[in-house]
PDB file of C-alpha atoms in Angstrom:
ATOM      1  CA  MET A   1       6.743   1.046 -25.401  1.00 59.00           C
ATOM      2  CA  SER A   2       3.559   2.349 -23.958  1.00 71.00           C
ATOM      3  CA  LYS A   3       1.645   4.549 -26.296  1.00 94.00           C
ATOM      4  CA  THR A   4       0.525   7.413 -24.055  1.00 97.00           C
ATOM      5  CA  ALA A   5       2.303   8.916 -21.073  1.00 97.00           C
ATOM      6  CA  ILE A   6       0.349  10.871 -18.376  1.00 97.00           C
ATOM      7  CA  VAL A   7       2.143  13.989 -17.152  1.00 98.00           C
ATOM      8  CA  CYS A   8       0.836  16.330 -14.532  1.00 96.00           C
ATOM      9  CA  ASP A   9       2.187  18.863 -12.084  1.00 93.00           C
ATOM     10  CA  SER A  10       2.552  18.663  -8.365  1.00 90.00           C
ATOM     11  CA  ASN A  11      -0.640  20.690  -7.939  1.00 87.00           C
ATOM     12  CA  THR A  12      -2.337  17.273  -8.255  1.00 89.00           C
ATOM     13  CA  ALA A  13      -0.884  16.334  -4.774  1.00 87.00           C
ATOM     14  CA  ILE A  14       0.534  13.185  -6.331  1.00 92.00           C
ATOM     15  CA  THR A  15       4.020  12.679  -4.794  1.00 91.00           C
ATOM     16  CA  GLN A  16       7.021  11.665  -6.755  1.00 93.00           C
ATOM     17  CA  ALA A  17       6.949   8.259  -5.088  1.00 93.00           C
ATOM     18  CA  GLN A  18       3.316   7.750  -5.952  1.00 96.00           C
ATOM     19  CA  ALA A  19       3.960   8.831  -9.508  1.00 96.00           C
ATOM     20  CA  LYS A  20       6.719   6.343  -9.876  1.00 95.00           C
ATOM     21  CA  GLU A  21       4.443   3.536  -8.624  1.00 96.00           C
ATOM     22  CA  MET A  22       1.683   4.615 -11.059  1.00 95.00           C
ATOM     23  CA  GLY A  23       4.020   4.993 -14.010  1.00 95.00           C
ATOM     24  CA  ILE A  24       3.248   8.680 -14.531  1.00 96.00           C
ATOM     25  CA  TYR A  25       5.341  11.835 -14.506  1.00 97.00           C
ATOM     26  CA  VAL A  26       4.889  14.735 -12.071  1.00 96.00           C
ATOM     27  CA  LEU A  27       6.433  18.147 -12.692  1.00 96.00           C
ATOM     28  CA  PRO A  28       7.282  19.796  -9.353  1.00 93.00           C
ATOM     29  CA  TYR A  29       6.133  23.378  -8.799  1.00 89.00           C
ATOM     30  CA  PRO A  30       8.843  25.854  -7.820  1.00 92.00           C
ATOM     31  CA  PHE A  31       8.797  27.813  -4.561  1.00 90.00           C
ATOM     32  CA  HIS A  32      10.939  30.835  -3.898  1.00 93.00           C
ATOM     33  CA  ILE A  33      12.018  31.202  -0.263  1.00 92.00           C
ATOM     34  CA  GLU A  34      14.588  33.751   0.990  1.00 90.00           C
ATOM     35  CA  GLY A  35      16.319  34.011  -2.395  1.00 89.00           C
ATOM     36  CA  GLU A  36      16.455  30.209  -3.013  1.00 92.00           C
ATOM     37  CA  THR A  37      14.391  28.138  -5.320  1.00 93.00           C
ATOM     38  CA  TYR A  38      12.922  24.851  -4.088  1.00 92.00           C
ATOM     39  CA  TYR A  39      10.878  22.215  -5.893  1.00 91.00           C
ATOM     40  CA  GLU A  40       7.827  20.642  -4.338  1.00 86.00           C
ATOM     41  CA  ASP A  41       8.523  17.083  -3.123  1.00 86.00           C
ATOM     42  CA  ILE A  42      12.066  17.250  -4.544  1.00 89.00           C
ATOM     43  CA  SER A  43      13.991  19.731  -2.422  1.00 92.00           C
ATOM     44  CA  LEU A  44      11.189  20.869  -0.154  1.00 87.00           C
ATOM     45  CA  THR A  45       8.883  18.542   1.777  1.00 85.00           C
ATOM     46  CA  THR A  46       5.287  19.433   2.635  1.00 84.00           C
ATOM     47  CA  ASP A  47       6.338  19.587   6.306  1.00 89.00           C
ATOM     48  CA  GLN A  48       9.194  21.981   5.519  1.00 89.00           C
ATOM     49  CA  PHE A  49       6.892  24.129   3.507  1.00 86.00           C
ATOM     50  CA  TYR A  50       4.350  24.461   6.233  1.00 89.00           C
ATOM     51  CA  GLN A  51       7.061  25.041   8.856  1.00 92.00           C
ATOM     52  CA  LYS A  52       8.352  27.976   6.791  1.00 88.00           C
ATOM     53  CA  LEU A  53       4.844  29.412   6.581  1.00 89.00           C
ATOM     54  CA  ASN A  54       4.399  28.869  10.313  1.00 92.00           C
ATOM     55  CA  ASP A  55       7.710  30.702  10.885  1.00 91.00           C
ATOM     56  CA  LYS A  56       6.237  33.610   8.829  1.00 90.00           C
ATOM     57  CA  ILE A  57       9.017  33.303   6.175  1.00 90.00           C
ATOM     58  CA  ASP A  58       7.990  34.868   2.870  1.00 89.00           C
ATOM     59  CA  VAL A  59       7.171  32.107   0.343  1.00 89.00           C
ATOM     60  CA  ALA A  60       6.390  32.897  -3.330  1.00 89.00           C
ATOM     61  CA  THR A  61       5.295  30.489  -6.094  1.00 85.00           C
ATOM     62  CA  SER A  62       5.629  30.657  -9.790  1.00 86.00           C
ATOM     63  CA  GLN A  63       4.718  28.432 -12.660  1.00 90.00           C
ATOM     64  CA  PRO A  64       7.319  25.940 -13.916  1.00 92.00           C
ATOM     65  CA  SER A  65       9.852  27.304 -16.397  1.00 94.00           C
ATOM     66  CA  PRO A  66       9.443  26.454 -20.128  1.00 96.00           C
ATOM     67  CA  GLU A  67      12.585  24.393 -19.882  1.00 97.00           C
ATOM     68  CA  SER A  68      11.416  22.284 -17.005  1.00 96.00           C
ATOM     69  CA  VAL A  69       8.129  21.527 -18.758  1.00 97.00           C
ATOM     70  CA  THR A  70       9.667  20.607 -22.107  1.00 98.00           C
ATOM     71  CA  GLU A  71      12.513  18.645 -20.577  1.00 97.00           C
ATOM     72  CA  LEU A  72       9.970  16.453 -18.761  1.00 97.00           C
ATOM     73  CA  TRP A  73       7.950  16.115 -21.916  1.00 98.00           C
ATOM     74  CA  ASP A  74      11.061  15.088 -23.885  1.00 98.00           C
ATOM     75  CA  LYS A  75      11.893  12.473 -21.220  1.00 97.00           C
ATOM     76  CA  ALA A  76       8.359  11.047 -21.356  1.00 97.00           C
ATOM     77  CA  LEU A  77       8.399  10.983 -25.125  1.00 97.00           C
ATOM     78  CA  GLN A  78      11.557   8.846 -25.154  1.00 96.00           C
ATOM     79  CA  ASP A  79       9.452   5.917 -24.032  1.00 94.00           C
ATOM     80  CA  HIS A  80       6.004   6.928 -25.314  1.00 97.00           C
ATOM     81  CA  GLU A  81       4.496   7.913 -28.613  1.00 96.00           C
ATOM     82  CA  GLU A  82       2.472  10.755 -27.109  1.00 97.00           C
ATOM     83  CA  LEU A  83       1.549  12.317 -23.837  1.00 98.00           C
ATOM     84  CA  VAL A  84      -1.305  14.019 -22.097  1.00 98.00           C
ATOM     85  CA  TYR A  85      -0.253  16.928 -19.846  1.00 98.00           C
ATOM     86  CA  ILE A  86      -2.570  18.050 -17.082  1.00 96.00           C
ATOM     87  CA  PRO A  87      -1.245  21.290 -15.510  1.00 95.00           C
ATOM     88  CA  MET A  88      -2.848  23.496 -12.882  1.00 92.00           C
ATOM     89  CA  SER A  89      -6.207  24.895 -14.002  1.00 91.00           C
ATOM     90  CA  SER A  90      -6.154  27.986 -16.219  1.00 90.00           C
ATOM     91  CA  GLY A  91      -8.373  29.568 -13.581  1.00 86.00           C
ATOM     92  CA  LEU A  92      -5.567  29.429 -11.047  1.00 88.00           C
ATOM     93  CA  SER A  93      -2.411  29.849 -13.071  1.00 90.00           C
ATOM     94  CA  GLY A  94      -0.991  30.811 -16.413  1.00 91.00           C
ATOM     95  CA  SER A  95       0.821  27.498 -16.640  1.00 92.00           C
ATOM     96  CA  CYS A  96      -1.921  25.851 -18.676  1.00 93.00           C
ATOM     97  CA  SER A  97      -1.862  28.566 -21.317  1.00 95.00           C
ATOM     98  CA  SER A  98       1.891  28.473 -21.364  1.00 96.00           C
ATOM     99  CA  ALA A  99       1.932  24.714 -21.762  1.00 96.00           C
ATOM    100  CA  TYR A 100      -0.552  24.901 -24.601  1.00 96.00           C
ATOM    101  CA  GLY A 101       1.845  27.357 -26.350  1.00 96.00           C
ATOM    102  CA  TYR A 102       4.792  24.976 -25.898  1.00 97.00           C
ATOM    103  CA  SER A 103       2.744  22.124 -27.324  1.00 97.00           C
ATOM    104  CA  GLN A 104       2.356  24.029 -30.539  1.00 97.00           C
ATOM    105  CA  GLU A 105       6.050  23.724 -31.288  1.00 97.00           C
ATOM    106  CA  PRO A 106       6.645  21.552 -34.393  1.00 97.00           C
ATOM    107  CA  ARG A 107       8.515  18.893 -32.356  1.00 96.00           C
ATOM    108  CA  TYR A 108       5.354  18.272 -30.265  1.00 97.00           C
ATOM    109  CA  GLU A 109       2.767  18.424 -33.093  1.00 93.00           C
ATOM    110  CA  GLY A 110       0.371  15.561 -32.686  1.00 94.00           C
ATOM    111  CA  ARG A 111       2.300  14.164 -29.673  1.00 97.00           C
ATOM    112  CA  VAL A 112       1.429  16.459 -26.734  1.00 98.00           C
ATOM    113  CA  TYR A 113      -2.121  17.181 -25.574  1.00 97.00           C
ATOM    114  CA  VAL A 114      -2.643  19.769 -22.845  1.00 97.00           C
ATOM    115  CA  ILE A 115      -5.774  19.370 -20.778  1.00 96.00           C
ATOM    116  CA  ASP A 116      -7.214  22.295 -18.776  1.00 94.00           C
ATOM    117  CA  ASN A 117      -8.515  20.644 -15.621  1.00 83.00           C
TER     118      ASN A 117
END
């Protein structure tokens, strides 16, 4: 068992394939397009995203849900003693502040460290 897991979000531009090769975890950001929710590099490729923008389709973003963040943390903590989570900068999104709040839950005490990049 490795001691520390590295977890980031897809804002880092690390693809799911690259993350797998590097042994890290990447939380995909959600996009809302025409009433549907897509996840970066999971159900929506970069090319598809830019094609929708080019087609002038309304695309909205939001921070990952609390459940998606904590589910990924729980998965990482199955094989690691602790994790470092690097979300999108607090200057660009509320996701860092939210993640810090989740990390204060008793089950994550001393195991999850949120870094504001």
